[in-house]
Short mmCIF file of C-alpha atoms in Angstrom, two decimals:
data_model
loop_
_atom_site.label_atom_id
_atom_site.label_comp_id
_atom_site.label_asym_id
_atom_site.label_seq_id
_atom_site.Cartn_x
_atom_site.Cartn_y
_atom_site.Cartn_z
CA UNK A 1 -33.68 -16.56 7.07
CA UNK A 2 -32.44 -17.69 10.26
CA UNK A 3 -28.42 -18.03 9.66
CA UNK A 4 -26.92 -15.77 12.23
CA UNK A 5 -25.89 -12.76 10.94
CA UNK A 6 -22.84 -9.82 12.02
CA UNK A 7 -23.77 -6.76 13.16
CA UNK A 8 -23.64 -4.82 10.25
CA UNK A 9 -25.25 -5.99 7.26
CA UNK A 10 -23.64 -6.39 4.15
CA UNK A 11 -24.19 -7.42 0.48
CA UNK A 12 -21.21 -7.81 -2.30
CA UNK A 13 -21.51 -8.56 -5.57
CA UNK A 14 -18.66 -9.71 -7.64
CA UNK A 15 -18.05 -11.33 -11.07
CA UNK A 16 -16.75 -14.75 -12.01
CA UNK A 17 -14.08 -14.84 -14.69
CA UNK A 18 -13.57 -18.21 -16.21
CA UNK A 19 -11.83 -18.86 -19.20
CA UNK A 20 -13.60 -17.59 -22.65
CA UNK A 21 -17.05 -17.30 -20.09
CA UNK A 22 -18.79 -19.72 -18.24
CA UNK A 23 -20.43 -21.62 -21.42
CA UNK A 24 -17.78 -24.37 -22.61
CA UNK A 25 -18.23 -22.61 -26.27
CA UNK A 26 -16.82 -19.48 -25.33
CA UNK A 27 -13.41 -20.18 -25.52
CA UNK A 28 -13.49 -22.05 -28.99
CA UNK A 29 -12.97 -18.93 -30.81
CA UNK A 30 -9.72 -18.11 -32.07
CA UNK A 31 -9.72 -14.72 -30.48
CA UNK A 32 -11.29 -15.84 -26.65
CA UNK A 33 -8.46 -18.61 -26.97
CA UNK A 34 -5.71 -15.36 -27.77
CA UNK A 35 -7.26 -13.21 -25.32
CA UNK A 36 -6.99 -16.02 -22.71
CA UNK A 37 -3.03 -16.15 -22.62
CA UNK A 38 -2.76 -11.94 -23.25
CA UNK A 39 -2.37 -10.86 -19.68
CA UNK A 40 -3.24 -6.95 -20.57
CA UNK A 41 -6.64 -8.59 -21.71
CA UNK A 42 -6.98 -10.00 -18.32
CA UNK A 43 -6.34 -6.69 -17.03
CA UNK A 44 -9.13 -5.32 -19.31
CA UNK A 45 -12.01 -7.76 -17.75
CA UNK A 46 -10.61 -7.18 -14.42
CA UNK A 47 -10.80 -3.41 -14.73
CA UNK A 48 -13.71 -3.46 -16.51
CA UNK A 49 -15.52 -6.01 -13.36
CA UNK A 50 -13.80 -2.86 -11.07
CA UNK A 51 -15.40 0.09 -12.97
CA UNK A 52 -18.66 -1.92 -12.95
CA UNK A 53 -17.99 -1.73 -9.57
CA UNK A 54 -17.55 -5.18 -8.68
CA UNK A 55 -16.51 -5.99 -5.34
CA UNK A 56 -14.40 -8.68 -6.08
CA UNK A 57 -13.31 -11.19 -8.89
CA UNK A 58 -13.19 -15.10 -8.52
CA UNK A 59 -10.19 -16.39 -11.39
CA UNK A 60 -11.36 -20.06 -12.46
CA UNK A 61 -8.82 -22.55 -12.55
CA UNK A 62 -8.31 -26.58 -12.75
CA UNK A 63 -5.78 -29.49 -13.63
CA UNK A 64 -8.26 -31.58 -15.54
CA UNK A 65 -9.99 -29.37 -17.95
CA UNK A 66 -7.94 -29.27 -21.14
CA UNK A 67 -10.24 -28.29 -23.48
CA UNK A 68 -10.18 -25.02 -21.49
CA UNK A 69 -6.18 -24.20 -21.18
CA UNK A 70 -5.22 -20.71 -19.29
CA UNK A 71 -2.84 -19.15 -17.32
CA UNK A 72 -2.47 -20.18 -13.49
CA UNK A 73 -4.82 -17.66 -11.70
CA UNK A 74 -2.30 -17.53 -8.64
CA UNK A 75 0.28 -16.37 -10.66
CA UNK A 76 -1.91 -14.22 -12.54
CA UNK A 77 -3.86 -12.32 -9.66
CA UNK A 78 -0.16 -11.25 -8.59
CA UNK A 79 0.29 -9.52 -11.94
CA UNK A 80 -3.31 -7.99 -11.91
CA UNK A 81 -2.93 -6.59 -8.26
CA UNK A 82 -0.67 -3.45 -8.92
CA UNK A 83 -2.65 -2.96 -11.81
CA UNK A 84 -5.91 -2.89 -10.14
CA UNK A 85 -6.67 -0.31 -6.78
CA UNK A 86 -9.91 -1.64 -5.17
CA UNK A 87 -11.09 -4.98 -6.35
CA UNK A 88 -10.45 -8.22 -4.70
CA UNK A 89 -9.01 -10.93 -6.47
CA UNK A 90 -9.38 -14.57 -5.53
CA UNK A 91 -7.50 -16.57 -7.40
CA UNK A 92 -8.14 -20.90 -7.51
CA UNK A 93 -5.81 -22.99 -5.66
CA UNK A 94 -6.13 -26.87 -5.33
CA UNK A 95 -5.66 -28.85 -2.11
CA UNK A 96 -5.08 -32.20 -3.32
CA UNK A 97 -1.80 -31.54 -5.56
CA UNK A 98 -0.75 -28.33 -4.29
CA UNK A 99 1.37 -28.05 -0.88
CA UNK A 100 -0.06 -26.44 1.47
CA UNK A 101 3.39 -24.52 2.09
CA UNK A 102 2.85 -23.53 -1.13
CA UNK A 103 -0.80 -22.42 -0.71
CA UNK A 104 -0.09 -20.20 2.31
CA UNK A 105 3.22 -18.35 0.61
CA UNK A 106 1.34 -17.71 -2.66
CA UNK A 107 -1.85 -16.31 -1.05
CA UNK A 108 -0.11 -13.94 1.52
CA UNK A 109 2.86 -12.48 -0.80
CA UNK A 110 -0.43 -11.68 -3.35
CA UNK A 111 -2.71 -10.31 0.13
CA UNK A 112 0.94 -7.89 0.85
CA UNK A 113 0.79 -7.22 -3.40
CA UNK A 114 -2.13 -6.15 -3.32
CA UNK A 115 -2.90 -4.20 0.36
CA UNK A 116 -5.06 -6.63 1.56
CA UNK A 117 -7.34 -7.50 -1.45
CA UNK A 118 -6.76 -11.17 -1.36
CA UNK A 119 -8.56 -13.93 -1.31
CA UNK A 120 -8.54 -18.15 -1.68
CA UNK A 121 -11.16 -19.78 -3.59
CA UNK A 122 -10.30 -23.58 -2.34
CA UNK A 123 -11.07 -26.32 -4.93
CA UNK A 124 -9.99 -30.62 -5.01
CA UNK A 125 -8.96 -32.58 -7.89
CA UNK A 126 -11.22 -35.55 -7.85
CA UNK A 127 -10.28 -37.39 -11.28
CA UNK A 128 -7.41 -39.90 -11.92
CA UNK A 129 -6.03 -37.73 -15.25
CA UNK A 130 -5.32 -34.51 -12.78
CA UNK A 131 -3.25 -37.47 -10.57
CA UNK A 132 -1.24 -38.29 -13.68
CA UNK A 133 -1.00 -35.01 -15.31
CA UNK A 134 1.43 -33.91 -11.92
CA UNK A 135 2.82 -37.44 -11.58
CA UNK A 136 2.22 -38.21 -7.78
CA UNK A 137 0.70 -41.32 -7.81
CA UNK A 138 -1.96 -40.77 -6.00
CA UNK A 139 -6.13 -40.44 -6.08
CA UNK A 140 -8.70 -40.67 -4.32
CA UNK A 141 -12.27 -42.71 -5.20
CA UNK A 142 -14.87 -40.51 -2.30
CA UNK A 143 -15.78 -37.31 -2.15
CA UNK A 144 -14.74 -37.89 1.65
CA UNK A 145 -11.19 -38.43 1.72
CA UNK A 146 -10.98 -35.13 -1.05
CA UNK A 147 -12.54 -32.87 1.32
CA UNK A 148 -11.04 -34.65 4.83
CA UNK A 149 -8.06 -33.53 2.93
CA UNK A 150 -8.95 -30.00 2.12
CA UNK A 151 -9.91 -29.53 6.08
CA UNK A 152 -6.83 -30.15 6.66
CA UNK A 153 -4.99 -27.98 3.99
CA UNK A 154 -7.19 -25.14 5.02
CA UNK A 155 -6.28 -25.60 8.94
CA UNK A 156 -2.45 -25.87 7.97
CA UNK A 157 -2.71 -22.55 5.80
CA UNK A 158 -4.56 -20.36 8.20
CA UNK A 159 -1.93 -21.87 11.28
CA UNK A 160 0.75 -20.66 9.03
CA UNK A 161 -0.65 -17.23 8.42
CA UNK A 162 -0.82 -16.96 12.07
CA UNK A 163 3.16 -18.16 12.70
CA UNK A 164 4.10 -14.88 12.57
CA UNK A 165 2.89 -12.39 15.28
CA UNK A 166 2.06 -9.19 13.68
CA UNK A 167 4.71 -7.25 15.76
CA UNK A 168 7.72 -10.55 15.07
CA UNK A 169 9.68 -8.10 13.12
CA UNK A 170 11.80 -6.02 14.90
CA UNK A 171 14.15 -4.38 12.13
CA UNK A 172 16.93 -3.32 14.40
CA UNK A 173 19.78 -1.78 12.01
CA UNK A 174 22.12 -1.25 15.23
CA UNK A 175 21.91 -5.08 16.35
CA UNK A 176 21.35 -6.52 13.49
CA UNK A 177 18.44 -8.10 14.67
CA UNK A 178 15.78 -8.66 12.16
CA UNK A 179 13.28 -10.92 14.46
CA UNK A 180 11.95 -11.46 17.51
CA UNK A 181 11.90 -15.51 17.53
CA UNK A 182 9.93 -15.62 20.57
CA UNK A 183 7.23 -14.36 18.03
CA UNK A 184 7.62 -17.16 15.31
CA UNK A 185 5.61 -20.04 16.33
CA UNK A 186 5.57 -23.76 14.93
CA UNK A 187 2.60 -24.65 13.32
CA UNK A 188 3.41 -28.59 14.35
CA UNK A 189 0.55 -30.49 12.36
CA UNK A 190 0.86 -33.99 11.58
CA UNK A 191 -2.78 -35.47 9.74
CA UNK A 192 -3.50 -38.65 7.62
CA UNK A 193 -2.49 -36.72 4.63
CA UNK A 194 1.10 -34.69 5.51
CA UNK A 195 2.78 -33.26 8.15
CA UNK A 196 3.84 -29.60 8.66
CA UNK A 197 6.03 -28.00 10.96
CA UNK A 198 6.29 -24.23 10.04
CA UNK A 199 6.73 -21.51 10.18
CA UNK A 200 5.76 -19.52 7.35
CA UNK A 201 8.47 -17.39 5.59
CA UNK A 202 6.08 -14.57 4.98
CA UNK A 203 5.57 -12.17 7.77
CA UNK A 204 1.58 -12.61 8.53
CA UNK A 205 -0.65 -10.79 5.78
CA UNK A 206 -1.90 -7.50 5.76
CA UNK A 207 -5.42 -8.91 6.17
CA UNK A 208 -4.30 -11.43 9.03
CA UNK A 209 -6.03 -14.31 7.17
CA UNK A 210 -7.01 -14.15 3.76
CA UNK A 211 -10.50 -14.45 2.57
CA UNK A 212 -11.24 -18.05 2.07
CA UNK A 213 -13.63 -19.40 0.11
CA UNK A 214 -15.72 -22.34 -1.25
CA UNK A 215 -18.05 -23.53 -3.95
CA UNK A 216 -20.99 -26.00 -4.13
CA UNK A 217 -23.54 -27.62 -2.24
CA UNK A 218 -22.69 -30.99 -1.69
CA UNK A 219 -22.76 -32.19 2.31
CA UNK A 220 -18.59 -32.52 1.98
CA UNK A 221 -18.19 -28.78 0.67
CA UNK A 222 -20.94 -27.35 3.07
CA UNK A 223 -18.92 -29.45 6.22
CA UNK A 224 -15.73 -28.00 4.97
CA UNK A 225 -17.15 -24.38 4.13
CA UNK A 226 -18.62 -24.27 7.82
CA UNK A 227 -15.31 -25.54 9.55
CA UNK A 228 -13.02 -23.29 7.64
CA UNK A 229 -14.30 -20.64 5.11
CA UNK A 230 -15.54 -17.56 5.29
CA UNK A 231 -17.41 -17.49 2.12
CA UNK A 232 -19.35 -20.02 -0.08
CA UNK A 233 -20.08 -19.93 -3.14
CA UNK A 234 -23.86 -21.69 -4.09
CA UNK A 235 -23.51 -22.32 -7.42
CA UNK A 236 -27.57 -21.09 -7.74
CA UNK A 237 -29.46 -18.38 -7.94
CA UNK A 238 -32.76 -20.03 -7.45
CA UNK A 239 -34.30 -18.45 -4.22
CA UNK A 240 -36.10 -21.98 -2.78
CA UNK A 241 -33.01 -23.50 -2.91
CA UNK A 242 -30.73 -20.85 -1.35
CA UNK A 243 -33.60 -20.97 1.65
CA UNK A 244 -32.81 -25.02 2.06
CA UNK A 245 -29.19 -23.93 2.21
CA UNK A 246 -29.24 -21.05 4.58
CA UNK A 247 -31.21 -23.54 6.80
CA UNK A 248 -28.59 -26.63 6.19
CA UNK A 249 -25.85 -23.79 7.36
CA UNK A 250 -27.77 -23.15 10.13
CA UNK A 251 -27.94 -26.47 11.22
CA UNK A 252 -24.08 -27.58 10.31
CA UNK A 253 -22.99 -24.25 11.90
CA UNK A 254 -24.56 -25.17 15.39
CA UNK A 255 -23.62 -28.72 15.20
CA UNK A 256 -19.74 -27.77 14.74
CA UNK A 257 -19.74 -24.97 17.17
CA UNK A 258 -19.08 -22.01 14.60
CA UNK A 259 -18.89 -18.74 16.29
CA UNK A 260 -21.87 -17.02 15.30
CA UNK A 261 -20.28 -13.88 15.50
CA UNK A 262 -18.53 -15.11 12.14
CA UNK A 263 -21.58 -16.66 10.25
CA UNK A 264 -20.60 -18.14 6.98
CA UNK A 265 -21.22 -15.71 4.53
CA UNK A 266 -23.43 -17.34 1.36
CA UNK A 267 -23.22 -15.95 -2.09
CA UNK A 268 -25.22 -16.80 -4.90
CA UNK A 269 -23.89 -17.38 -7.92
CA UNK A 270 -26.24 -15.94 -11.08
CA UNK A 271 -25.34 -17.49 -14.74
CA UNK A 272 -26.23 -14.50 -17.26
CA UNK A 273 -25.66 -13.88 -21.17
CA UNK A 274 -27.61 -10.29 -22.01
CA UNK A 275 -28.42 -8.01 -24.25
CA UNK A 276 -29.21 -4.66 -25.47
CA UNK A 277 -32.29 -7.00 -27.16
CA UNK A 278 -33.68 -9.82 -25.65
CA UNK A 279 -33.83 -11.68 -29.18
CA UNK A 280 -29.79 -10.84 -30.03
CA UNK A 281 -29.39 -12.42 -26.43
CA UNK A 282 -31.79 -15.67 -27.65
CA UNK A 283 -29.60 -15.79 -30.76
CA UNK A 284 -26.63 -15.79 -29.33
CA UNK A 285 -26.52 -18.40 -26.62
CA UNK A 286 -28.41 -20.33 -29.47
CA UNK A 287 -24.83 -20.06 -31.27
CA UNK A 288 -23.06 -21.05 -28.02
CA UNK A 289 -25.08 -23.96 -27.80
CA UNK A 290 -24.54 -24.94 -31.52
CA UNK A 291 -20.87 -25.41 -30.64
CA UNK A 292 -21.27 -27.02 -27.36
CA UNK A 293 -23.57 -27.25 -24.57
CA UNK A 294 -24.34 -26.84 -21.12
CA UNK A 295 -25.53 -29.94 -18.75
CA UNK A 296 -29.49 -28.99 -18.53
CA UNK A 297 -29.42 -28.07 -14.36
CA UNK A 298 -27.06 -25.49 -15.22
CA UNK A 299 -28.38 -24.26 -18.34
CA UNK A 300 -32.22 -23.45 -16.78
CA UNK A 301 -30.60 -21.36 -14.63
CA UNK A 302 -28.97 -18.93 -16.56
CA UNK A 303 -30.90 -16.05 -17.06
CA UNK A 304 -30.71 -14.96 -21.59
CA UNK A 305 -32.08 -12.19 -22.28
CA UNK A 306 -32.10 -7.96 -21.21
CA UNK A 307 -30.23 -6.16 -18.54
CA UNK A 308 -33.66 -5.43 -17.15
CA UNK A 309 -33.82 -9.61 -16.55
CA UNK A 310 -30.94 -9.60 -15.01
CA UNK A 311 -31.72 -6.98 -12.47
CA UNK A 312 -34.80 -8.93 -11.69
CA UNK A 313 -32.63 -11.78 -10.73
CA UNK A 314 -30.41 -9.84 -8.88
CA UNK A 315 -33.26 -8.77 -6.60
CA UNK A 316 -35.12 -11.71 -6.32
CA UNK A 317 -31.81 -13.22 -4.79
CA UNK A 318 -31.19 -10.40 -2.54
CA UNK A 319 -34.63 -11.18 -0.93
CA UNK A 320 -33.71 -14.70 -0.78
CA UNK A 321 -31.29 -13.67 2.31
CA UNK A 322 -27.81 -13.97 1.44
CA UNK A 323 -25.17 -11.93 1.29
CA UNK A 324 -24.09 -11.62 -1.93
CA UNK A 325 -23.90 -12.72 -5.41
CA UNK A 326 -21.46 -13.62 -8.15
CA UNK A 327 -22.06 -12.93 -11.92
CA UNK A 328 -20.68 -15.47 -14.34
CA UNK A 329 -20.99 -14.18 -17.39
CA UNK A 330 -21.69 -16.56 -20.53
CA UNK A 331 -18.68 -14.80 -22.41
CA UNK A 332 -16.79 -13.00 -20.53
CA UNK A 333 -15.71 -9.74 -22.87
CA UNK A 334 -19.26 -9.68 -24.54
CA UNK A 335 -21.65 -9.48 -21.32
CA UNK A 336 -19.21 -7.68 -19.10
CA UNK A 337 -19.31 -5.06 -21.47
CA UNK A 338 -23.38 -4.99 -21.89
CA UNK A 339 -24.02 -5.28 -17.98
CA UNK A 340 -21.06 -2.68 -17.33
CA UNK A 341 -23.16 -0.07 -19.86
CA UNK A 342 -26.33 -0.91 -18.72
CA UNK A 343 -26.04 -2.38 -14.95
CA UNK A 344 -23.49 -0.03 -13.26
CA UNK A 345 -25.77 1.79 -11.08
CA UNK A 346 -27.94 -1.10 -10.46
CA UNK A 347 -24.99 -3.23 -9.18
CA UNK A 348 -23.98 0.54 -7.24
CA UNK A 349 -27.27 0.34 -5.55
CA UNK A 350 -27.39 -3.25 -4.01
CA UNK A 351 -24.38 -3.12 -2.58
CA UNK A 352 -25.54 -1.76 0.81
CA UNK A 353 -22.36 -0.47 1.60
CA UNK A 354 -20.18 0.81 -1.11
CA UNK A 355 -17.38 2.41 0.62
CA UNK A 356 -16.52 -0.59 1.90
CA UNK A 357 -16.71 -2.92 -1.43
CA UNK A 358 -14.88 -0.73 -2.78
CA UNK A 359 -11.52 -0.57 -0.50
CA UNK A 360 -9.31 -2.61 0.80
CA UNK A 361 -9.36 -4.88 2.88
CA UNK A 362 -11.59 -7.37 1.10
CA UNK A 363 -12.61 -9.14 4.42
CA UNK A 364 -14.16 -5.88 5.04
CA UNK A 365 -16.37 -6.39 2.06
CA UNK A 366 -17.81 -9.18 3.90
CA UNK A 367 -18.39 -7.61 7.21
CA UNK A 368 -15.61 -9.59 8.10
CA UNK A 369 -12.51 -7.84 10.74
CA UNK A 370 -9.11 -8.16 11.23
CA UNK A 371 -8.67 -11.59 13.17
CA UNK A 372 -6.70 -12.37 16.64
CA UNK A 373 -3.74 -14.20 16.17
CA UNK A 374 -3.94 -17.48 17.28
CA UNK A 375 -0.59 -17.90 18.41
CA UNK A 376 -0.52 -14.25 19.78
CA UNK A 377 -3.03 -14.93 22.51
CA UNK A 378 -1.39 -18.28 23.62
CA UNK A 379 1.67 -16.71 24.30
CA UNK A 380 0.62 -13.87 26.43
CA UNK A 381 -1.01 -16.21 28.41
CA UNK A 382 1.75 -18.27 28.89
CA UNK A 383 3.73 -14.90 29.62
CA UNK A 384 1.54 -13.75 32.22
CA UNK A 385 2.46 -16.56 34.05
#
């Protein structure tokens, strides 16, 4: 692998909760469908993915799919945060319908709920029935003008997590002075899409910018991903391909200047249904897929059968070079619970640094520090002179 790398190394692994489980049948039960809108069973997965000792959890979310209804994971990673201690929680926000006023004050109230265990996974709405479920008139027809978009969104939000220096409150009870304005800065963009002045009216995050993340593999989410994430998410497990991507990173990451001090961290995402016995596992995706099933790309890369399979996965990918991986369970109750009883130390063991996937703040996970305020630096330089 030749994608620059920080100084120390560091591999996560964290679990993907979509609604019911990644396969489209396992919400169709009455019970997956109840335990989708109980928020103490969302606290059950979650805490379960944190005893398995998950570094963090990615909550799936999306206008369009109604066939898969839930909660909105914003919303809901607020709730699970006091009820968790170390996981991180990255909940789904969209660019394209969502302000990204909106985005930024979400995402940094849940990074102060939670001590610094948040994170963003960015996503766009690309059909015309996600336009007309929120009314705004408005689509798009390219992949390009989604993600031009979603540069943007992502610039705006990480300007406005900066517009407050860390030390802009001053809290003076005598004068009644609350803040120092010289330390509020404007964030003054104006783009093809909106316009945003700023500032934020949430003091900057414990974490100074939230984790931000990405899925997919397309040349418009591995521009954006390069230009503004910290993390993507592959959507593969299969170790030739993550090699073609580490070397496409490589290549975008020079052309656009990315610090290599801050590589883009890649994590592989591993589709799974297990069990005890390989032919229970066999049976049962052979129910899921009775009900409904997966696109066949997808599908031959999910790994049915042991716990023992899945580790072998696990460590293929870890030779592959990245940095971590994410485990999307087929049904989300049913195989957290097998890999939790049977994978715990496994998932202990490849995690080359456990104290630190295990404690806030979830940019430490990654490798990843605290960063300089943008705004901060400009104005002691201006200062000085």
């Amino acid at each position: 692998m030749s994608r620059a790398t920080s100084e120390q190394s560091h591999f996560v692994i964290g679990v993907a909760l979509d609604r019911g489980g990644f396969h489209p049948a396992a919400i169709r039960s009455q019970q997956a469908l109840t335990d989708n809108f109980s928020i103490t069973a969302w606290e059950d997965l979650v805490r379960q993915a944190e005893s398995l000792g998950a570094g963090f959890v990615t909550l799936e979310d999306a206008f369009n799919d109604t066939s898969r209804p839930g909660l909105d994971t914003s919303l809901l990673a607020s709730w699970l945060a006091p009820r968790t201690e170390k996981i991180g929680l990255i909940p789904t926000l969209t660019t394209t319908h969502t302000e990204p006023f909106h985005v930024s004050k979400n995402l940094a109230t849940l990074d102060y709920v939670s001590h610094g265990r948040a994170g963003w996974q960015v996503a766009v709405s690309a059909t015309e029935a996600e336009t007309l479920l929120v009314g705004r008139g408005r689509a798009y027809d390219d992949e390009s003008s989604l993600y031009a978009e979603a540069r943007d969104v992502i610039e705006v939000v990480r300007g406005l997590w900066d517009s407050w220096e860390d030390d802009a409150e001053v809290r003076d009870v005598a004068t009644g002075r609350f803040i120092d304005r010289e330390k509020l800065h404007y964030v003054d963009f104006e783009g093809d899409f909106f316009s945003i002045k700023g500032p934020s009216i949430v003091p900057r995050p414990p974490q100074g910018q939230p984790l931000v993340t990405i899925a997919g593999t397309s040349e418009e989410v591995l521009n954006t991903a390069v230009r503004g994430a910290d993390v993507i998410f592959t959507g593969t497990s299969a170790p030739e391909k993550l090699t073609l991507l580490n070397e496409k990173i490589t290549t975008l990451s020079d052309q656009h200047g990315r610090d290599k001090n801050a590589p883009l961290k890649v994590v592989a995402d591993v589709y799974f249904a297990v069990d005890p016995d390989e032919s229970e596992a066999l049976a049962r995706w052979q129910r899921l897929n009775e009900v409904q099933t997966l696109n066949p790309s997808q599908a031959d890369e999910v790994v049915i059968g042991t716990p023992e399979h899945l580790s072998e996965r696990l460590d293929q990918v870890k030779a592959a070079g990245v940095d971590g991986v994410r485990l999307w369970p087929a049904q989300n109750q049913h195989d957290l619970a097998v890999i939790e009883q049977h994978l715990k130390s496994v998932v202990e063991k490849l995690q080359d640094h456990p104290a630190d996937n295990n404690a806030a703040p979830l940019r430490a996970r990654f490798g990843l520090g605290r960063p300089a305020n943008r705004y901060a630096s400009a104005s002691s330089s201006a200062s000085a002179h």
